[in-house]
Coordinates of C-alpha atoms in Angstrom, one line a residue:
M2 CA 1.4 -36.9 -16.6
R3 CA -0.3 -40.3 -17.0
N4 CA 0.3 -43.4 -15.0
P5 CA 1.5 -46.6 -16.6
S6 CA -2.1 -47.8 -17.2
G7 CA -2.8 -44.8 -19.2
A8 CA -5.6 -43.5 -16.9
D9 CA -5.7 -39.9 -15.7
P10 CA -5.4 -39.9 -11.9
A11 CA -7.3 -36.6 -11.8
R12 CA -10.3 -38.3 -13.4
A13 CA -10.1 -41.5 -11.5
P14 CA -13.4 -42.2 -9.5
V15 CA -13.2 -41.5 -5.8
R16 CA -14.0 -44.6 -3.7
D17 CA -15.7 -43.9 -0.4
A18 CA -14.2 -46.1 2.4
A19 CA -17.5 -46.0 4.3
R20 CA -19.5 -47.1 1.3
T21 CA -22.6 -49.1 2.2
P22 CA -22.3 -52.8 1.3
R23 CA -24.2 -54.0 -1.8
R24 CA -27.9 -53.8 -1.0
M25 CA -30.2 -56.7 -1.4
P26 CA -32.9 -56.5 -4.1
G27 CA -36.2 -55.0 -3.2
W28 CA -38.2 -58.2 -3.7
A29 CA -36.1 -59.8 -0.9
R30 CA -36.3 -56.9 1.5
S31 CA -40.1 -57.0 2.1
P32 CA -40.4 -60.6 3.3
L33 CA -37.2 -60.2 5.4
A34 CA -38.7 -57.1 7.0
V35 CA -41.9 -59.1 7.8
V36 CA -39.7 -61.7 9.5
C37 CA -37.7 -59.1 11.4
G38 CA -40.8 -57.4 12.6
A39 CA -42.2 -60.7 13.9
L40 CA -39.2 -61.4 16.1
P41 CA -40.3 -59.3 19.2
A42 CA -43.3 -61.7 19.7
L43 CA -40.9 -64.2 21.3
A44 CA -40.4 -61.9 24.3
F45 CA -44.0 -62.1 25.4
P46 CA -45.7 -65.0 27.2
A47 CA -46.0 -67.9 26.5
P48 CA -42.5 -68.1 25.1
G49 CA -41.6 -65.5 27.7
L50 CA -38.0 -64.8 26.6
W51 CA -38.0 -61.4 28.4
W52 CA -34.3 -60.9 27.7
W53 CA -34.9 -61.2 23.9
A54 CA -36.8 -57.9 24.0
Y55 CA -33.5 -56.0 24.4
V56 CA -32.2 -57.1 21.0
C57 CA -35.3 -58.2 19.1
L58 CA -35.5 -55.0 17.1
V59 CA -31.8 -55.0 16.1
P60 CA -32.3 -57.0 12.8
W61 CA -35.1 -54.7 11.8
L62 CA -33.2 -51.6 12.6
L63 CA -30.1 -52.8 10.7
L64 CA -32.3 -53.6 7.7
V65 CA -34.1 -50.3 7.6
R66 CA -30.8 -48.3 7.9
T67 CA -29.5 -49.9 4.6
A68 CA -32.6 -48.8 2.6
P69 CA -31.5 -47.0 -0.6
G70 CA -34.0 -44.2 0.0
A71 CA -36.7 -42.9 2.3
R72 CA -39.5 -44.6 0.3
R73 CA -37.8 -48.0 0.7
A74 CA -37.2 -47.3 4.4
A75 CA -40.9 -46.5 4.8
L76 CA -41.8 -49.7 3.1
D77 CA -39.4 -51.7 5.3
G78 CA -41.1 -50.1 8.3
W79 CA -44.5 -51.0 7.0
C80 CA -43.7 -54.6 6.3
G81 CA -42.0 -55.0 9.7
G82 CA -45.1 -53.5 11.4
V83 CA -47.3 -56.1 9.5
G84 CA -45.0 -58.9 10.7
F85 CA -45.1 -57.6 14.3
L86 CA -48.9 -57.4 14.5
L87 CA -49.4 -60.8 12.9
A88 CA -47.0 -62.4 15.3
V89 CA -48.3 -60.7 18.4
H90 CA -52.0 -61.3 17.5
H91 CA -51.7 -64.6 15.7
W92 CA -53.9 -66.3 18.3
L93 CA -56.8 -64.2 16.9
L94 CA -56.8 -66.0 13.6
P95 CA -59.4 -68.7 14.4
S96 CA -61.8 -65.9 15.4
V97 CA -61.3 -63.1 12.9
H98 CA -59.8 -65.0 10.0
V99 CA -59.0 -62.7 7.1
F100 CA -59.6 -59.6 9.3
L101 CA -56.3 -60.3 11.1
L102 CA -54.4 -59.7 7.9
V103 CA -56.5 -56.7 7.0
M104 CA -55.8 -55.3 10.5
A105 CA -52.1 -55.9 10.3
V106 CA -51.8 -54.3 6.9
L107 CA -53.7 -51.2 7.9
L108 CA -52.1 -50.7 11.3
G109 CA -48.7 -51.6 9.9
L110 CA -48.9 -48.2 8.2
L111 CA -48.1 -46.6 11.6
W112 CA -44.5 -47.8 11.1
L113 CA -44.1 -46.0 7.8
P114 CA -42.7 -42.7 9.4
W115 CA -40.7 -44.7 11.9
G116 CA -38.9 -46.4 9.0
V117 CA -38.0 -43.0 7.5
L118 CA -36.9 -41.8 11.0
V119 CA -34.6 -44.8 11.5
R120 CA -32.9 -44.4 8.1
A121 CA -32.5 -40.6 8.5
L122 CA -30.7 -41.1 11.8
L123 CA -28.9 -44.4 11.4
G124 CA -28.4 -44.7 7.7
G125 CA -25.0 -44.6 6.0
A126 CA -22.2 -43.5 8.4
P127 CA -24.1 -41.4 11.0
S128 CA -22.4 -38.4 12.5
P129 CA -22.1 -38.4 16.3
R130 CA -24.9 -35.9 16.5
R131 CA -27.3 -38.1 14.5
A132 CA -26.3 -41.2 16.4
A133 CA -26.9 -39.5 19.7
T134 CA -30.2 -38.2 18.5
A135 CA -31.2 -41.7 17.4
L136 CA -30.8 -43.0 20.9
V137 CA -33.8 -40.8 22.1
A138 CA -35.7 -40.2 18.8
V139 CA -36.0 -43.8 17.6
P140 CA -37.5 -45.0 21.0
S141 CA -39.8 -41.9 21.1
G142 CA -41.1 -42.7 17.6
W143 CA -41.8 -46.2 18.6
L144 CA -43.7 -45.0 21.7
L145 CA -45.9 -42.8 19.6
I146 CA -46.8 -45.8 17.5
E147 CA -47.8 -47.7 20.7
L148 CA -49.9 -44.7 21.7
V149 CA -51.9 -44.5 18.5
R150 CA -52.6 -48.2 18.2
S151 CA -53.6 -48.2 21.9
W152 CA -56.9 -46.6 20.9
E153 CA -59.7 -49.0 21.5
G154 CA -61.0 -48.6 18.0
L155 CA -57.7 -49.8 16.6
G156 CA -57.5 -52.9 18.7
G157 CA -56.2 -51.5 22.0
P158 CA -52.8 -51.7 23.7
W159 CA -52.1 -55.4 23.3
G160 CA -48.4 -56.2 22.7
L161 CA -46.8 -53.1 24.0
L162 CA -43.1 -53.9 24.0
G163 CA -42.7 -52.9 27.6
A164 CA -45.3 -55.4 28.6
S165 CA -42.9 -58.2 27.9
Q166 CA -41.0 -57.2 31.1
W167 CA -43.9 -57.9 33.4
D168 CA -41.9 -60.4 35.5
V169 CA -38.6 -58.3 35.7
P170 CA -38.4 -56.5 39.1
V171 CA -36.4 -53.5 37.7
A172 CA -39.0 -53.0 34.9
L173 CA -41.8 -53.1 37.5
R174 CA -40.1 -50.3 39.4
L175 CA -39.8 -48.3 36.1
A176 CA -43.5 -48.9 35.5
S177 CA -44.3 -47.3 38.9
V178 CA -42.5 -44.2 37.7
G179 CA -43.7 -43.9 34.0
G180 CA -46.0 -46.8 33.4
V181 CA -45.5 -49.4 30.7
W182 CA -44.5 -46.5 28.4
L183 CA -41.3 -45.9 30.2
V184 CA -40.4 -49.6 30.0
S185 CA -41.0 -49.6 26.3
L186 CA -38.9 -46.5 25.9
L187 CA -35.9 -48.1 27.7
V188 CA -36.3 -51.4 25.8
V189 CA -36.2 -49.7 22.4
A190 CA -33.3 -47.4 23.5
V191 CA -31.2 -50.5 24.3
N192 CA -32.0 -52.0 20.9
T193 CA -31.0 -48.7 19.2
A194 CA -27.7 -48.7 21.1
V195 CA -26.9 -52.3 20.1
A196 CA -27.7 -51.5 16.5
L197 CA -25.2 -48.6 16.7
L198 CA -22.6 -50.9 18.0
L199 CA -23.0 -53.3 15.1
A200 CA -23.6 -50.9 12.3
A201 CA -21.3 -47.9 12.7
R202 CA -17.7 -48.9 13.6
G203 CA -16.6 -45.4 14.2
L204 CA -19.5 -44.6 16.6
R205 CA -19.2 -47.5 18.9
S206 CA -18.5 -45.1 21.7
V207 CA -22.0 -43.6 21.2
G208 CA -23.5 -47.0 21.4
V209 CA -21.6 -47.8 24.6
A210 CA -22.6 -44.5 26.0
G211 CA -26.2 -45.3 25.2
L212 CA -26.1 -48.7 26.9
A213 CA -24.4 -47.1 29.9
A214 CA -27.2 -44.5 30.1
C215 CA -29.9 -47.2 30.0
A216 CA -28.0 -49.2 32.6
L217 CA -27.9 -46.1 34.8
V218 CA -31.7 -45.5 34.4
A219 CA -32.4 -49.2 35.3
A220 CA -30.0 -49.1 38.3
T221 CA -31.7 -45.9 39.6
A222 CA -35.1 -47.6 39.3
A223 CA -33.8 -50.7 41.1
W224 CA -32.2 -49.0 44.0
G225 CA -33.8 -45.5 44.1
V226 CA -37.5 -46.3 43.6
G227 CA -38.8 -48.2 46.6
A228 CA -41.7 -50.7 46.5
P229 CA -45.0 -49.5 47.9
R230 CA -45.2 -49.7 51.7
P231 CA -47.6 -52.5 52.9
A232 CA -50.6 -51.4 55.0
G233 CA -52.6 -54.4 55.9
S234 CA -53.9 -57.2 53.7
V235 CA -57.0 -58.5 52.0
R236 CA -58.1 -62.1 51.6
V237 CA -59.5 -62.7 48.1
A238 CA -61.0 -65.9 46.8
M239 CA -60.6 -66.4 43.0
V240 CA -63.2 -68.8 41.6
Q241 CA -62.3 -70.4 38.2
P242 CA -65.1 -72.9 37.2
G243 CA -63.2 -74.1 34.1
V244 CA -66.5 -74.3 32.1
Y245 CA -67.3 -72.1 29.1
D246 CA -69.0 -73.5 26.0
G247 CA -71.1 -76.6 25.3
P248 CA -74.8 -77.3 25.8
E249 CA -76.3 -74.9 28.4
G250 CA -72.9 -73.5 29.0
A251 CA -74.1 -70.5 31.0
A252 CA -76.1 -72.6 33.4
R253 CA -73.2 -75.1 33.8
R254 CA -70.6 -72.5 34.6
L255 CA -73.0 -70.9 37.1
D256 CA -73.6 -74.2 38.8
R257 CA -69.9 -75.0 38.9
A258 CA -68.9 -71.6 40.2
A259 CA -71.6 -71.9 42.9
E260 CA -70.3 -75.3 43.9
L261 CA -66.8 -74.0 44.2
T262 CA -67.9 -71.0 46.2
R263 CA -69.8 -73.1 48.8
G264 CA -66.5 -74.9 49.4
L265 CA -64.9 -71.7 50.6
A266 CA -67.1 -71.5 53.7
G267 CA -65.2 -70.8 56.9
Q268 CA -62.1 -69.3 55.3
R269 CA -62.4 -65.7 56.7
L270 CA -62.6 -64.1 53.3
D271 CA -62.9 -60.4 52.5
L272 CA -64.1 -60.9 48.9
V273 CA -65.0 -63.7 46.5
V274 CA -64.6 -63.0 42.8
W275 CA -66.0 -64.8 39.7
G276 CA -64.7 -64.5 36.2
E277 CA -66.2 -62.7 33.2
S278 CA -69.6 -63.9 32.0
G279 CA -70.0 -66.1 35.0
V280 CA -73.8 -65.3 35.1
G281 CA -75.9 -65.5 32.0
R282 CA -79.0 -63.6 33.2
D283 CA -79.5 -60.2 34.8
P284 CA -80.3 -60.7 38.5
A285 CA -82.1 -57.4 38.5
G286 CA -84.9 -59.1 36.6
D287 CA -84.6 -62.5 38.2
P288 CA -85.5 -62.7 41.9
A289 CA -84.7 -66.4 42.1
L290 CA -81.2 -65.7 40.8
T291 CA -80.7 -62.8 43.2
A292 CA -81.7 -65.0 46.1
R293 CA -79.3 -67.7 45.0
L294 CA -76.3 -65.3 44.8
T295 CA -77.2 -63.7 48.1
A296 CA -77.3 -67.1 49.7
L297 CA -73.9 -67.9 48.4
A298 CA -72.5 -64.7 49.9
R299 CA -74.2 -65.6 53.2
T300 CA -72.6 -69.1 53.0
V301 CA -69.1 -67.8 52.8
D302 CA -69.9 -64.7 54.9
A303 CA -68.2 -62.4 52.4
P304 CA -69.2 -60.1 49.5
L305 CA -69.4 -61.9 46.2
L306 CA -68.5 -60.0 43.0
V307 CA -70.0 -61.6 39.9
N308 CA -70.0 -60.7 36.2
V309 CA -73.1 -60.7 34.2
D310 CA -73.2 -61.1 30.4
A311 CA -76.9 -60.6 29.5
R312 CA -79.6 -58.2 28.5
R313 CA -80.2 -55.6 31.2
A314 CA -83.6 -55.8 32.8
D315 CA -84.0 -52.0 33.0
R316 CA -82.8 -51.0 29.5
P317 CA -82.4 -52.5 26.1
G318 CA -79.2 -54.2 24.9
I319 CA -76.6 -56.7 26.2
Y320 CA -74.1 -55.5 28.8
K321 CA -71.1 -57.0 30.6
S322 CA -71.5 -55.9 34.2
A323 CA -69.8 -56.4 37.5
L324 CA -72.3 -56.7 40.4
L325 CA -71.7 -57.0 44.1
F326 CA -73.7 -59.2 46.5
T327 CA -73.5 -59.3 50.2
P328 CA -75.1 -61.7 52.8
D329 CA -77.9 -59.1 53.0
G330 CA -78.4 -58.9 49.2
P331 CA -77.2 -56.9 46.2
T332 CA -75.6 -53.6 47.1
G333 CA -76.9 -51.8 44.0
D334 CA -73.3 -51.2 42.8
R335 CA -73.0 -52.0 39.1
Y336 CA -70.1 -51.4 36.7
D337 CA -70.9 -51.8 32.9
K338 CA -67.9 -52.6 30.7
M339 CA -66.8 -49.4 28.9
R340 CA -64.2 -50.5 26.4
L341 CA -65.3 -53.4 24.2
V342 CA -63.2 -55.8 22.0
P343 CA -63.5 -55.0 18.3
F344 CA -65.3 -57.9 16.5
G345 CA -65.3 -59.9 19.7
E346 CA -68.0 -57.8 21.4
Y347 CA -69.0 -55.5 18.7
V348 CA -68.4 -55.1 14.9
P349 CA -67.0 -51.7 13.9
A350 CA -69.1 -50.1 11.2
R351 CA -71.4 -53.1 11.2
G352 CA -73.3 -51.9 8.1
L353 CA -70.0 -52.2 6.2
L354 CA -68.2 -55.0 8.0
G355 CA -71.2 -57.1 9.3
W356 CA -70.2 -59.9 6.9
A357 CA -67.4 -60.7 9.4
T358 CA -69.9 -62.7 11.4
S359 CA -70.2 -65.2 8.5
V360 CA -66.4 -65.9 8.3
G361 CA -65.4 -65.8 11.9
K362 CA -66.6 -65.6 15.5
A363 CA -67.5 -62.0 15.4
A364 CA -70.2 -60.7 17.7
E365 CA -73.7 -61.4 16.3
E366 CA -75.0 -58.5 18.3
D367 CA -73.1 -55.5 19.6
R368 CA -72.7 -55.2 23.4
R369 CA -73.6 -51.8 24.9
R370 CA -71.0 -49.6 26.7
G371 CA -70.9 -48.4 30.2
T372 CA -70.5 -44.7 30.8
A373 CA -68.2 -44.3 33.9
P374 CA -65.9 -46.3 36.1
V375 CA -67.2 -47.4 39.5
V376 CA -65.5 -47.9 42.8
M377 CA -67.4 -50.3 45.2
R378 CA -67.1 -50.2 48.9
L379 CA -67.1 -53.6 50.7
P380 CA -69.7 -53.5 53.4
N381 CA -67.9 -55.8 55.8
G382 CA -66.5 -53.3 58.2
A383 CA -63.1 -53.1 56.8
G384 CA -63.8 -50.1 54.7
L385 CA -62.0 -51.6 51.6
T386 CA -62.9 -50.3 48.2
V387 CA -62.7 -52.3 45.0
G388 CA -62.3 -51.1 41.4
P389 CA -63.6 -53.6 38.8
L390 CA -62.3 -53.9 35.3
V391 CA -63.7 -56.4 32.7
C392 CA -61.3 -58.5 30.6
F393 CA -59.8 -56.4 27.8
E394 CA -59.9 -53.3 30.0
S395 CA -56.8 -54.5 32.0
A396 CA -54.7 -53.7 29.0
F397 CA -55.4 -49.9 29.3
P398 CA -53.1 -48.3 31.9
D399 CA -55.3 -45.2 32.2
M400 CA -58.3 -47.2 33.4
S401 CA -56.6 -48.7 36.5
R402 CA -55.0 -45.4 37.2
R403 CA -58.4 -43.7 37.2
L404 CA -59.8 -46.2 39.6
V405 CA -56.9 -45.7 42.1
R406 CA -57.3 -41.9 41.8
D407 CA -61.0 -42.5 42.6
G408 CA -60.0 -44.3 45.8
A409 CA -59.8 -48.0 44.9
D410 CA -57.7 -50.1 47.4
L411 CA -57.9 -53.2 45.2
I412 CA -58.3 -53.7 41.5
V413 CA -60.2 -56.7 40.3
V414 CA -60.1 -57.9 36.6
Q415 CA -62.9 -60.3 35.6
S416 CA -61.8 -62.1 32.5
A417 CA -62.5 -64.9 30.0
T418 CA -60.0 -65.9 27.3
S419 CA -61.7 -69.2 26.9
T420 CA -62.0 -68.8 23.1
F421 CA -58.2 -68.8 22.9
Q422 CA -57.7 -71.5 25.5
H423 CA -54.8 -73.3 23.8
S424 CA -52.9 -70.2 22.6
W425 CA -50.5 -67.6 24.1
A426 CA -53.4 -65.3 25.0
P427 CA -54.2 -66.5 28.5
A428 CA -50.6 -66.1 29.7
Q429 CA -50.3 -62.7 28.0
H430 CA -53.5 -61.4 29.5
A431 CA -52.7 -62.5 33.0
S432 CA -49.3 -60.9 32.8
L433 CA -50.8 -57.4 32.2
A434 CA -52.2 -57.4 35.7
A435 CA -48.6 -57.3 37.1
L436 CA -48.0 -54.0 35.2
R437 CA -51.2 -52.5 36.4
A438 CA -50.3 -53.3 40.0
A439 CA -46.8 -51.9 39.7
E440 CA -48.1 -48.7 38.0
T441 CA -50.7 -48.0 40.6
G442 CA -49.2 -49.4 43.8
R443 CA -52.4 -51.4 44.4
P444 CA -52.9 -55.2 44.4
V445 CA -54.6 -56.7 41.4
A446 CA -56.6 -60.0 41.2
H447 CA -57.0 -61.3 37.7
V448 CA -59.9 -63.9 37.8
T449 CA -61.0 -65.9 34.8
L450 CA -63.5 -68.5 33.7
T451 CA -61.0 -71.0 32.5
G452 CA -57.5 -69.6 33.3
I453 CA -55.0 -68.2 33.7
S454 CA -56.1 -66.7 37.0
A455 CA -53.4 -64.9 39.0
A456 CA -52.9 -62.3 41.8
Y457 CA -50.3 -59.6 42.2
G458 CA -49.2 -57.4 45.1
P459 CA -48.8 -53.6 45.0
D460 CA -45.2 -54.0 43.8
G461 CA -46.3 -56.0 40.7
R462 CA -44.9 -59.3 42.0
R463 CA -47.1 -62.4 41.7
V464 CA -48.6 -63.7 45.0
G465 CA -49.0 -67.5 44.9
A466 CA -49.0 -69.8 41.9
P467 CA -51.2 -69.0 38.9
V468 CA -54.3 -71.1 38.3
A469 CA -53.6 -72.9 35.0
T470 CA -56.1 -73.2 32.0
D471 CA -56.9 -76.9 32.8
A472 CA -58.0 -76.2 36.4
S473 CA -61.5 -76.0 37.8
T474 CA -61.0 -74.7 41.3
A475 CA -61.2 -71.9 43.9
V476 CA -58.0 -70.5 45.5
V477 CA -57.5 -67.9 48.2
R478 CA -54.8 -65.3 48.0
E479 CA -53.8 -62.9 50.8
L480 CA -52.8 -59.7 49.0
P481 CA -50.8 -56.9 50.7
L482 CA -52.5 -53.5 50.6
S483 CA -50.8 -50.2 50.2
G484 CA -51.6 -46.5 50.4
T485 CA -48.5 -45.4 48.5
T486 CA -49.1 -43.1 45.6
T487 CA -46.7 -44.0 42.8
V488 CA -45.2 -41.4 40.4
Y489 CA -47.3 -42.9 37.6
A490 CA -50.5 -42.7 39.5
R491 CA -49.8 -39.0 40.3
W492 CA -48.3 -37.8 37.0
G493 CA -49.7 -40.3 34.5
D494 CA -48.4 -40.7 30.9
W495 CA -45.5 -38.2 31.1
P496 CA -43.2 -40.4 28.9
L497 CA -45.7 -40.0 26.0
Y498 CA -45.5 -36.2 26.4
G499 CA -41.7 -36.4 26.3
A500 CA -41.9 -38.5 23.2
F501 CA -44.0 -35.9 21.4
V502 CA -41.4 -33.2 22.3
V503 CA -38.5 -35.3 21.1
V504 CA -40.1 -36.3 17.8
G505 CA -41.3 -32.7 17.2
A506 CA -37.8 -31.4 17.9
V507 CA -36.2 -33.9 15.5
C508 CA -38.7 -32.9 12.8
A509 CA -37.9 -29.3 13.3
A510 CA -34.2 -29.9 13.3
A511 CA -34.5 -32.0 10.1
G512 CA -36.5 -29.2 8.5
A513 CA -33.7 -26.7 9.4
G514 CA -31.1 -29.0 7.9
V515 CA -29.3 -29.6 11.2
L516 CA -29.5 -33.4 10.8
R517 CA -29.2 -33.5 7.1
R518 CA -27.2 -36.5 5.8
P519 CA -24.3 -35.6 3.5
A520 CA -24.6 -36.9 0.0
P521 CA -22.5 -40.1 -0.4
G522 CA -19.4 -39.9 -2.4
R523 CA -19.8 -36.1 -3.2
R524 CA -16.5 -34.2 -2.9
G525 CA -15.1 -31.0 -4.2
R526 CA -13.0 -30.8 -7.4
R527 CA -9.5 -32.1 -6.8
A528 CA -6.8 -29.4 -7.0
R529 CA -4.2 -29.8 -9.7
T530 CA -0.6 -29.3 -8.8
G531 CA 1.9 -27.9 -11.2
R532 CA 3.4 -31.3 -11.7
G533 CA 0.0 -32.9 -12.2

């Protein structure tokens, strides 16, 4: 029997009520993915829109889930990764020029499998099982990307999403449990839950459950994880000369730092700290310079921790080194920077990429690496120990954790972001010290040549006002000490191990067909009735 239009209802096409809306053309998706990937940069200092981190990935997730196939989803992930890296590292452009784009394109490949994972779990009309899996698998996949790109040779852990929460008390308590990794995991989980709320009308309950679970984790951290117990205090002077380049720059910043240090006399200090590259000659081969630094320590009646950027007197090559001087002379303690900035302090594969020095501010000569961390004991009767880090090293959670496990009571970061003075870099760099303090339960002093200098207590909260980039001054901060051992200091990067397990389990389940997506619009043959 035919209907009035003459069409056979048995042969009429079946329309899927959950059909995905018309997809945009491929040429428009790639630039849109780049823009979506760049959005998280607004959550970091200097914009500092910390709340934006919890929704910043939603546009990217919604775009990837509509990809017509796995290949397109991978490309959306790659393009978004390129946008993310360009936005987070844009301040490097004056120094590395074209290499910034090359770096972004190459490291953006890390998001290829993440794009496939997002589409596999969120694409189409996800089943409750796939939606629930996405709440843990999508954040775990992101965390593994952060792990891989945290390798020093790939640029280091700058722009980890959890680092955007450096000034949020709840996030600092989370960091004390699982480091910045656990904070990143929670942030991406919230983004995934919001994406579920917006994308799958029938699965809003899963999205609500995901947000409730994240809120429960945050509440547990806020009220169940106590701040480190204070145990005394240490008075640290941070000397920021405000001088970097120009004619005879090394001599000028040494003179200015010495002048500021002399002004600290009589303030009952436990330690005076200079920023990175504050001394341009190795005191070990310069008796006059050794005598000058010793006299400064005697003037303030406190140990003086300086940073030398020079050729070592006892071996070939240029090192960046932390050296401790007391009123009685140098202690002999010396820490040589172990993790160097690619292109800034050495050129990877210089034989192949050495031409970078002609188009940017890449290092003309490679710095040499130190071989081991060093914990220095202050010889002032207090028995305090100091763990020095140099600049870029404060981005690595494992380095500060190692110092604390070796007995450091105080972590000192000697830094210089002067090359990027009028960018977001100084604020971003200073914020990392808050996370290192919260993770380890130890105070951190972040001291620079030209700002931003800042100090943080063992709970990660800032102590006193930061010293801005236009200041040339010395300030004293009394920092609480603590002997508390945080969960992160004891157990380390356990969220990363959990992420490996989750992603591995998802891959195994996908291989077994447990999470396979049903083909859209495929139905069995319609049964014919006798009347039909």
